[in-house]
Short mmCIF file of C-alpha atoms in Angstrom, two decimals:
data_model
loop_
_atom_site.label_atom_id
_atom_site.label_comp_id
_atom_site.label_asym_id
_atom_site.label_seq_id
_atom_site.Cartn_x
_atom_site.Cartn_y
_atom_site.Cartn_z
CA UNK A 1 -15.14 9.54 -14.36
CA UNK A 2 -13.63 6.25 -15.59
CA UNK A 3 -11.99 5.48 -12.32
CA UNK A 4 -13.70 3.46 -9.71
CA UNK A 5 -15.46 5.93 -7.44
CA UNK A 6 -17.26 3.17 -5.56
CA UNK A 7 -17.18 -0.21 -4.53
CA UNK A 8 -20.91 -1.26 -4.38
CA UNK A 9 -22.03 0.98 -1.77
CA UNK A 10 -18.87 1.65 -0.01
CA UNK A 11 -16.50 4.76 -1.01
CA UNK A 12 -17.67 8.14 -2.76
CA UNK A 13 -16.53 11.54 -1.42
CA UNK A 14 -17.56 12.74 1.97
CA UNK A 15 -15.73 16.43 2.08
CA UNK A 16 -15.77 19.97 2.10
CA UNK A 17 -17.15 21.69 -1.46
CA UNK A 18 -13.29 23.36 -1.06
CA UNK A 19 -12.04 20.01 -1.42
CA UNK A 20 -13.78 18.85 -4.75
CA UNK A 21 -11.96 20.88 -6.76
CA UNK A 22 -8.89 19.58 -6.22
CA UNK A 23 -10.26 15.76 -6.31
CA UNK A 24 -11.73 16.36 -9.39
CA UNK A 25 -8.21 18.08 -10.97
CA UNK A 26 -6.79 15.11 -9.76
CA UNK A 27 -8.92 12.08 -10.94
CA UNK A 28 -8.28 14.37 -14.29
CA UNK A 29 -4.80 14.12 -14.05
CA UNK A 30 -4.77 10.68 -13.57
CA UNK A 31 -7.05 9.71 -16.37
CA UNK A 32 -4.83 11.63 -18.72
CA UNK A 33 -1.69 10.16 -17.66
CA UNK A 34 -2.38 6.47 -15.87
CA UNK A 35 -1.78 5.19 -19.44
CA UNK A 36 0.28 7.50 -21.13
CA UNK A 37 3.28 5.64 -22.37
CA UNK A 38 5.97 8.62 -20.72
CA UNK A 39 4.08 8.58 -17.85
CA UNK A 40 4.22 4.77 -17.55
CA UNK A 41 8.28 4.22 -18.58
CA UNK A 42 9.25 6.87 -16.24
CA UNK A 43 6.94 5.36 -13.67
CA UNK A 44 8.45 1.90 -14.34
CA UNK A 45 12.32 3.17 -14.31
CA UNK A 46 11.72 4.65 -10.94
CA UNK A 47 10.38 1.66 -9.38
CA UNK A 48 13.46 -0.36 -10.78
CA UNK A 49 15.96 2.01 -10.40
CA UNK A 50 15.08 3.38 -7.19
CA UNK A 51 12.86 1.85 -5.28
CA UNK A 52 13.96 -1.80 -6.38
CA UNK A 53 12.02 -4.08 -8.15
CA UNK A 54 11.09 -6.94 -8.22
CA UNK A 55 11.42 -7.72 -4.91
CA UNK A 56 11.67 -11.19 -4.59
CA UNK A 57 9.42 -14.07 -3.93
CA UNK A 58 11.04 -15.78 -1.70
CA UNK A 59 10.38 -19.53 -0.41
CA UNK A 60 10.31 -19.92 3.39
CA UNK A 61 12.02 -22.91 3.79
CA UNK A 62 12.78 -23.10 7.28
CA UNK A 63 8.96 -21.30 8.41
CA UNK A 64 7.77 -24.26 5.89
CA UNK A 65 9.28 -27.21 8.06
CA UNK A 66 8.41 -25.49 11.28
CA UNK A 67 5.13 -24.79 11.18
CA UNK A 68 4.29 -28.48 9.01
CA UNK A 69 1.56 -27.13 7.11
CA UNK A 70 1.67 -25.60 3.13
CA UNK A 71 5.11 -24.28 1.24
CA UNK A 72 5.29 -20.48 2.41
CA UNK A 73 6.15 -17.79 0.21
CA UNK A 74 7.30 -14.38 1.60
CA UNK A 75 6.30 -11.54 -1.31
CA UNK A 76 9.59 -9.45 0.16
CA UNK A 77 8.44 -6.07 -0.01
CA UNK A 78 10.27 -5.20 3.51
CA UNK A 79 13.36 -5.35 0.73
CA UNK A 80 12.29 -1.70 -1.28
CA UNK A 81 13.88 1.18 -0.49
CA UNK A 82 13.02 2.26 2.79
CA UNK A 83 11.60 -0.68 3.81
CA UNK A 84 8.10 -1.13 2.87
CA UNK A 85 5.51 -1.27 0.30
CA UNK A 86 4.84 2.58 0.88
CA UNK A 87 7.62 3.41 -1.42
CA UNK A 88 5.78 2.33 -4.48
CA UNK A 89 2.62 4.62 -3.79
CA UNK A 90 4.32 7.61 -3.03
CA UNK A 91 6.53 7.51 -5.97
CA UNK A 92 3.77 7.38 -8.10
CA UNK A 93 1.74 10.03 -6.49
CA UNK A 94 4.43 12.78 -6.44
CA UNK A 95 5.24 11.75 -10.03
CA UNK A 96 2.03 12.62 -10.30
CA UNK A 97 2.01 15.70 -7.86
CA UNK A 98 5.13 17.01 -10.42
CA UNK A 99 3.15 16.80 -13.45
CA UNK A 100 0.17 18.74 -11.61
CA UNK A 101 3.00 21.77 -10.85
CA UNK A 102 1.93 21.59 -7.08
CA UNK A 103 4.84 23.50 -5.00
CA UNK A 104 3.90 21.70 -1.53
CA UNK A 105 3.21 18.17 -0.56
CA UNK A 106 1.46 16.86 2.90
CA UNK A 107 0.92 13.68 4.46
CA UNK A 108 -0.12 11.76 7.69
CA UNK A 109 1.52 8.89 9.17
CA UNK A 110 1.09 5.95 11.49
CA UNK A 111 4.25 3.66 11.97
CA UNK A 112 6.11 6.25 9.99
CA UNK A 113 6.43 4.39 7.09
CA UNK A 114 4.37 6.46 4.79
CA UNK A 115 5.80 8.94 6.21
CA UNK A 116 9.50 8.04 5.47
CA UNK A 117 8.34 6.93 1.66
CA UNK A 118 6.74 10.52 1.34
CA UNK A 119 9.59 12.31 2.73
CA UNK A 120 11.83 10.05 0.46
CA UNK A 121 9.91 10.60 -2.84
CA UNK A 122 9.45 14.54 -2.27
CA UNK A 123 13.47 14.68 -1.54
CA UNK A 124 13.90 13.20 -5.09
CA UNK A 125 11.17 14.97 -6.83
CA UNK A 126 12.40 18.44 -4.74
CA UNK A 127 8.91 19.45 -3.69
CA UNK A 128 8.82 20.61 0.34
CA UNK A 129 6.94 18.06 2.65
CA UNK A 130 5.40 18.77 6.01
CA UNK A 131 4.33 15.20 7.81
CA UNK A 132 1.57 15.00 10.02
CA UNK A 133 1.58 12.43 13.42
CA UNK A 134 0.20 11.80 16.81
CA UNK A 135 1.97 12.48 19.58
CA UNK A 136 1.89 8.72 20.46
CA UNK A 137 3.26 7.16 17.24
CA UNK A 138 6.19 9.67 17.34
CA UNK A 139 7.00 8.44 20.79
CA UNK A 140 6.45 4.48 19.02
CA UNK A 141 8.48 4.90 16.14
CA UNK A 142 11.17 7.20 16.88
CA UNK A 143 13.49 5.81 14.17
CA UNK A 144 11.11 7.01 11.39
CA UNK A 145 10.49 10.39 12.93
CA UNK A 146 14.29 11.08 12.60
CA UNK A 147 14.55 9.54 9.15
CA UNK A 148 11.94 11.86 7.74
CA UNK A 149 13.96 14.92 9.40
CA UNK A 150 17.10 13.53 7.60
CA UNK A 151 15.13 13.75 4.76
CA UNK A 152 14.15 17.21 4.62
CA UNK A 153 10.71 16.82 5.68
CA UNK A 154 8.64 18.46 8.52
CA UNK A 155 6.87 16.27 10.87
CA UNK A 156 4.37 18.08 12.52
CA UNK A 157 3.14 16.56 16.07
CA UNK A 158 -0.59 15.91 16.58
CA UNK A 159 -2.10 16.07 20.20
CA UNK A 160 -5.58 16.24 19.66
CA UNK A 161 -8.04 12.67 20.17
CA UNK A 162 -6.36 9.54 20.28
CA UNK A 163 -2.91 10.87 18.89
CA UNK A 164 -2.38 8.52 16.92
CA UNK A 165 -3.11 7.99 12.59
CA UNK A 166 -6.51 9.08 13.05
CA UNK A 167 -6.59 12.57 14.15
CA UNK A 168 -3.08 12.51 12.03
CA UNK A 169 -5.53 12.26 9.14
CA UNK A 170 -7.94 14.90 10.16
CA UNK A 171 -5.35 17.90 11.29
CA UNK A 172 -3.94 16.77 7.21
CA UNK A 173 -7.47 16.78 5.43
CA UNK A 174 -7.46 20.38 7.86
CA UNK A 175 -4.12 21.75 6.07
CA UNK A 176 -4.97 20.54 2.77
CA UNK A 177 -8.64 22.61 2.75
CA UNK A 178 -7.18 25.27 3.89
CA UNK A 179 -4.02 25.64 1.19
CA UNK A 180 -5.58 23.06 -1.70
CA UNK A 181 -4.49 26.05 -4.44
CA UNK A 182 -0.97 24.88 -3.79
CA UNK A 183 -0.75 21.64 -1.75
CA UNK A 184 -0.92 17.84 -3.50
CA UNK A 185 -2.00 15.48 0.19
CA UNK A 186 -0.51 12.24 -0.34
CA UNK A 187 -2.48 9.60 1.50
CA UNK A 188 -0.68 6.25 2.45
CA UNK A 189 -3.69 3.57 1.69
CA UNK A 190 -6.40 2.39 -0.01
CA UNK A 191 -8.53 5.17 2.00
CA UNK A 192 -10.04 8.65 1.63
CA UNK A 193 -12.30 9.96 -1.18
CA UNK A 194 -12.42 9.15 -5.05
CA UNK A 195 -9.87 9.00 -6.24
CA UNK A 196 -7.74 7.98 -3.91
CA UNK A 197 -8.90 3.87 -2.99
CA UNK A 198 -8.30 3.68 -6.46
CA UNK A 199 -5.41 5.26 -7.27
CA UNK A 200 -3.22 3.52 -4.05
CA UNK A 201 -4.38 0.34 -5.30
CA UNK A 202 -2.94 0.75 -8.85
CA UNK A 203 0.03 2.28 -7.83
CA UNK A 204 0.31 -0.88 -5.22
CA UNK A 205 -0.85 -3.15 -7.38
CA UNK A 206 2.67 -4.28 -8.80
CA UNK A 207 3.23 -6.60 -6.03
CA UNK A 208 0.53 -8.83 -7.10
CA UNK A 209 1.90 -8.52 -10.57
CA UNK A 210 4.98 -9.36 -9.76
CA UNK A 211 3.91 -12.00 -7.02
CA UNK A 212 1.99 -13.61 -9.95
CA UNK A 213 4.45 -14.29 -12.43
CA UNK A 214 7.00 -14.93 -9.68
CA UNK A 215 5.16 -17.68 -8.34
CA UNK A 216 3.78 -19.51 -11.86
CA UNK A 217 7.39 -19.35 -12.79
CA UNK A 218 7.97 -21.31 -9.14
CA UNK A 219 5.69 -23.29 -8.93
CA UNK A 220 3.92 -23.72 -12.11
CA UNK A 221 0.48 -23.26 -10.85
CA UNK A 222 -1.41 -20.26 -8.80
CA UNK A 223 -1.18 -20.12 -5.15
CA UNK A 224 -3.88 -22.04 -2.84
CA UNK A 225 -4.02 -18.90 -0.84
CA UNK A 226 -2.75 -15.53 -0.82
CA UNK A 227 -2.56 -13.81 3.21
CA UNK A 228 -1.82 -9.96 3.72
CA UNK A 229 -2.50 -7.77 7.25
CA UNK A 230 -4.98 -5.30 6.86
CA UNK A 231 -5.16 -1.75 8.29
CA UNK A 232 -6.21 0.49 5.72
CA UNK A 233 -5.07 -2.23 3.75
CA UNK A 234 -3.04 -0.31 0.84
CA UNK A 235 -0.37 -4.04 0.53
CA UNK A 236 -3.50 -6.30 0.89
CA UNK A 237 -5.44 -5.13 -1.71
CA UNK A 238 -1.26 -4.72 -3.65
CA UNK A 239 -1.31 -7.91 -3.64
CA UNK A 240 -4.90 -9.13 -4.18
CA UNK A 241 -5.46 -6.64 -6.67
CA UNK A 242 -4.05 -9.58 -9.69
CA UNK A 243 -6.16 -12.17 -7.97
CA UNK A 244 -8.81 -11.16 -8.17
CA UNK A 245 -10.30 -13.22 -10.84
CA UNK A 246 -8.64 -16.18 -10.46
CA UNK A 247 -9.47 -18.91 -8.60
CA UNK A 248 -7.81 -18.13 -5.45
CA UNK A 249 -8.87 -18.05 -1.82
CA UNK A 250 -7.33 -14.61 -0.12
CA UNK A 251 -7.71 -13.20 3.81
CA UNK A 252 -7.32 -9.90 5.09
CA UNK A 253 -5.92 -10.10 8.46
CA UNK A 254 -7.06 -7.20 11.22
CA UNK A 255 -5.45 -6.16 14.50
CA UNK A 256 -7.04 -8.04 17.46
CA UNK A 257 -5.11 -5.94 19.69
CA UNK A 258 -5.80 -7.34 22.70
CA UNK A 259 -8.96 -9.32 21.82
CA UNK A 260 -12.09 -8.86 20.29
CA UNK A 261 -14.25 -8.39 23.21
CA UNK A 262 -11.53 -6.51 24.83
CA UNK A 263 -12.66 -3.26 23.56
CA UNK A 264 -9.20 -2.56 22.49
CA UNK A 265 -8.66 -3.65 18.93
CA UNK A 266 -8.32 -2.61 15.32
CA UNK A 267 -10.81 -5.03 13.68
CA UNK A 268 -12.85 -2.83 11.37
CA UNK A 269 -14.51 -4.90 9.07
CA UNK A 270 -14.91 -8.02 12.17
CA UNK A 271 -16.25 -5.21 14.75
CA UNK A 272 -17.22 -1.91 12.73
CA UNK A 273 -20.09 -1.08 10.95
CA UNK A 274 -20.77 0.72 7.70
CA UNK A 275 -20.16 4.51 8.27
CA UNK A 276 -18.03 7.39 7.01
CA UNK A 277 -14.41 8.08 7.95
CA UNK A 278 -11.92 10.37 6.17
CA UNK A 279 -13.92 11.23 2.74
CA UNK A 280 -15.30 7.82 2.31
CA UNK A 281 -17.79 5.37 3.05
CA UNK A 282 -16.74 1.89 4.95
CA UNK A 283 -16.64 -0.22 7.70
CA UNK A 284 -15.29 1.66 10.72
CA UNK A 285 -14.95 1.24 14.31
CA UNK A 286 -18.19 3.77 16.09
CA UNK A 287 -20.67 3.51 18.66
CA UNK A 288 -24.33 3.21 18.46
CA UNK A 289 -24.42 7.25 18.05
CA UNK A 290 -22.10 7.02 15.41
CA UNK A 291 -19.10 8.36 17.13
CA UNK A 292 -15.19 7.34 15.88
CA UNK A 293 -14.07 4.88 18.51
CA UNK A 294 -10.52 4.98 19.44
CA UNK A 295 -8.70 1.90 17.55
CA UNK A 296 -5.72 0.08 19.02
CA UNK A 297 -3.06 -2.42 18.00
CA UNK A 298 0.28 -3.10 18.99
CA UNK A 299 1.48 -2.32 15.32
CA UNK A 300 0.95 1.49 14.78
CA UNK A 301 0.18 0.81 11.09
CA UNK A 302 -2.49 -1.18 12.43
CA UNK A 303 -4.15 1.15 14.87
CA UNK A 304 -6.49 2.92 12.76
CA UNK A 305 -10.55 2.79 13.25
CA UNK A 306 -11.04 1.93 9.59
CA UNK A 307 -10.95 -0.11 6.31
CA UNK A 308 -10.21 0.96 2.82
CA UNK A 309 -13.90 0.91 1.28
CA UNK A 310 -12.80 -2.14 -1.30
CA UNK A 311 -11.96 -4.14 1.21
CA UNK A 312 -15.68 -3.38 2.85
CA UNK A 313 -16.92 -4.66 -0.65
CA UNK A 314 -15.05 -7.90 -0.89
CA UNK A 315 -15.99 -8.98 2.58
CA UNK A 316 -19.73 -8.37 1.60
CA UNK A 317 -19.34 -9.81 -1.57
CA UNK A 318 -17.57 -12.89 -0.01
CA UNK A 319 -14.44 -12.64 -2.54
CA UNK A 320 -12.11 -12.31 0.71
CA UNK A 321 -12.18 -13.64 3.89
CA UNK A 322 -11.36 -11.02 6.64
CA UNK A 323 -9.72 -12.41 10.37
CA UNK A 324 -7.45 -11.30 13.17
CA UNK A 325 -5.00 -12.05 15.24
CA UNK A 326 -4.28 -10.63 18.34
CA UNK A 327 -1.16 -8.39 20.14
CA UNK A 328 0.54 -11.75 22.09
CA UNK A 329 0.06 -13.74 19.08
CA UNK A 330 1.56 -11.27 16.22
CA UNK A 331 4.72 -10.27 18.67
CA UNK A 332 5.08 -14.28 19.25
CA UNK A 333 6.03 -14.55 15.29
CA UNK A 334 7.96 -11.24 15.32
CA UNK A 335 10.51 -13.30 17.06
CA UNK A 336 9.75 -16.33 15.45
CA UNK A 337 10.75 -15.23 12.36
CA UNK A 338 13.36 -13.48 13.13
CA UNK A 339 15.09 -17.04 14.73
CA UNK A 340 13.53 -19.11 11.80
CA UNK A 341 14.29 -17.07 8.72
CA UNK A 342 16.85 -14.75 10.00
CA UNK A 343 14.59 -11.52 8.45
CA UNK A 344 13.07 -9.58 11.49
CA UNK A 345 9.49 -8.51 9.76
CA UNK A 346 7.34 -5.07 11.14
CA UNK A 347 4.27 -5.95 13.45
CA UNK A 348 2.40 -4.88 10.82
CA UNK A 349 3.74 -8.06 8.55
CA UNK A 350 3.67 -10.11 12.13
CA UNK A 351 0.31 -10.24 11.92
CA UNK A 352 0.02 -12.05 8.70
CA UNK A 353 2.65 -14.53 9.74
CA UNK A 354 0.91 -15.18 13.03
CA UNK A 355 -2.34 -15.86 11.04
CA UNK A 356 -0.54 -19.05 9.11
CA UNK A 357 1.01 -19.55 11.67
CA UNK A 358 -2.07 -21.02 13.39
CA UNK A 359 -3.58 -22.26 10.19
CA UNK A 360 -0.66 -24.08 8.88
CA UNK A 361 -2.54 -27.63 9.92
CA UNK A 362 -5.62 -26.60 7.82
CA UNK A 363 -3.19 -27.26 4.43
CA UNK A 364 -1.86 -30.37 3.22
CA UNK A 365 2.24 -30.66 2.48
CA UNK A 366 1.70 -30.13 -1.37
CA UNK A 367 -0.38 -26.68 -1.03
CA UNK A 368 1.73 -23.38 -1.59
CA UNK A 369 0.57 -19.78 -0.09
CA UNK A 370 2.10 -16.38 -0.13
CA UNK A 371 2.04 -14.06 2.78
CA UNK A 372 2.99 -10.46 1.95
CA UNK A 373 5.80 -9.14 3.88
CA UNK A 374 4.73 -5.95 3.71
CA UNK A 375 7.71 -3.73 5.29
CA UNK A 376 10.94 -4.53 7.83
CA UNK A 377 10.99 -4.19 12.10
CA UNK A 378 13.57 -1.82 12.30
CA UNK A 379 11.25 0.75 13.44
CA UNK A 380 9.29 -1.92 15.70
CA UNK A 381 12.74 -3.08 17.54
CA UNK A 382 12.67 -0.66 20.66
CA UNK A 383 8.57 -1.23 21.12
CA UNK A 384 9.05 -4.98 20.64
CA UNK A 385 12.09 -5.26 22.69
CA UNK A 386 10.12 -3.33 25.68
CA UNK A 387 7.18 -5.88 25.08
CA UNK A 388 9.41 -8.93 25.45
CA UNK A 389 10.89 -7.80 28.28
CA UNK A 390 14.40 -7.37 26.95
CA UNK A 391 14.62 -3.77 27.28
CA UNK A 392 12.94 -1.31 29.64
#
């Protein structure tokens, strides 16, 4: 296998024998075709053409003066086609699902997003799509739960555990054992077995690309830091992904939820230990008998008890620096902003503001950063609006 299966100790494959088969056909499929020049151009047209690249680097002049610390840069990937980063994975895994002639595609979702980019990208590729979700993220993100009816998919409620991306993820891994023959599983981050951390980190990996070149040509220099939110943390390692051998400082920022020692958080690499979750090896959120423990974050894409297994690798290996932020403090800059910048970002995205936003004084004027605006609030209006107190 030439693609990374591990990340020092952290990933592998953790499933049913049933399941190898199929993991194995795939890493084969995307040897053969990751570089294959058809592959590639038809790859690249679709992400011009119809998801929208580039998306733009865009300087944050307004956030810049506020906050009085370094130039801010918002990598605008709430500005693909329906609204977040998502888009670019799951265009290039049913491109690759088509080539594989599988007839069915499944997938879980937390905020929705994945599962509106799924939906979207098996509507243009014409393959069904059945979307699983907790109970308690459909009632969180009703917007996207219509959208991926629009689009022809079916979401299928989830009820058991914490109903939330979690068991989402199991009743999926449950479908896909049982109808494998037939059924490509599209999974949303940099999570589950080999070949999957690896493969959602290519296919994400044109935002740093992009975010690169965008921001030599800018600036004429590489960034003094680059700042992403982590949950799985499929636009983190996007974005980090063409930093990583430069010279530049990067930090994954977790879900505090409503504080560290609160119990009730999504911090997986601050607060979790090295375990298995989903097919792979990481840190994730358990108790001392090795039990899942329930995750939680204002941001549904967030709220999820574990880290994609490179991220567990570059926090041992000290290349990134992993923090949080809480609840109060990433709804604070979901408003903020909104007001500042007139672009209203997801919760998800909030967090990574909120994070500068309270580091901004530990940069001098002539430093320059980018924080990745990983996908849009529509979806988080209603939930944030009920937070703030300007709805019930």
């Amino acid at each position: 296998m030439t693609i990374q299966a591990r990340f020092g100790p952290y990933g592998g494959r953790y499933v049913p024998e049933t399941v190898i088969p199929a993991l194995d056909e795939l890493t084969a499929a995307y040897e053969r075709l990751k570089d294959d020049p058809g592959f590639k151009t038809e790859l690249e047209s679709l992400l011009k053409d119809f998801v929208g690249r580039p998306t733009p680097l865009y300087f944050a002049s307004r956030l810049t003066e506020k906050l009085g610390g370094p130039r801010i840069y918002l990598k605008r990937e709430d500005l693909c086609h329906t609204g977040a980063h998502k888009i670019n994975n799951t265009v290039g895994q049913l491109l690759l699902a088509a080539e594989m002639g599988k007839k069915r595609i499944i997938a879980e979702t937390g905020a929705g997003q994945h599962g509106v980019a799924t939906a979207t990208a098996a509507a243009l590729f014409g393959i069904p799509c059945a979307i699983y979700m907790g109970i308690k993220d459909i009632a969180r993100q009703e917007l996207n739960v219509v959208r991926m009816k629009l689009l022809g998919a079916e979401v299928i409620p989830v009820s058991s555990g914490s109903q939330s991306l979690k068991d989402a993820m199991n009743e999926a891994i449950r479908d896909w054992v049982t109808n494998v023959e037939n059924t490509y599983y599209v999974i949303g981050s940099v999570a589950g077995p080999a070949p999957y951390p690896a493969l959602v980190r290519d296919f994400q990996s044109v935002i740093g690309r992009e975010a690169r070149a965008q921001f030599l040509e800018a600036e004429g220099r590489l960034p003094a830091e680059l700042i992403a939110c982590v949950g799985g943390g499929s636009n983190a390692m996007g974005l980090f992904a063409a930093f990583l051998d430069d010279d530049v400082p990067m930090v994954g920022v977790e879900a505090a939820g409503e504080g560290l020692d609160s119990g009730k958080h999504g911090a997986s690499i601050e607060r979790g230990h090295r375990g298995v979750l989903h097919g792979s090896m990481s840190y994730i959120l358990q108790d001392a008998y090795g039990q899942i423990l329930e995750a939680h974050s204002i941001s549904a894409g967030l709220d999820y008890p574990g880290v994609g297994p490179e991220h567990s690798w570059l926090h041992d290996e000290g290349r990134v620096r992993y923090d949080s932020v809480t609840d109060a403090e990433a709804l604070a800059c979901f408003t903020m902003l909104s007001e500042t910048e007139g672009i209203i970002p997801a919760l998800e995205s909030s967090h990574a503001i909120a994070w500068i936003t309270k580091h901004a004084a530990d940069y001098s004027a002539d430093d320059a950063v980018i924080v990745n605006l990983s996908g849009r609030g529509d979806k988080d209006v209603h939930q944030a609006a009920r937070a703030l107190g300007i709805m019930e």
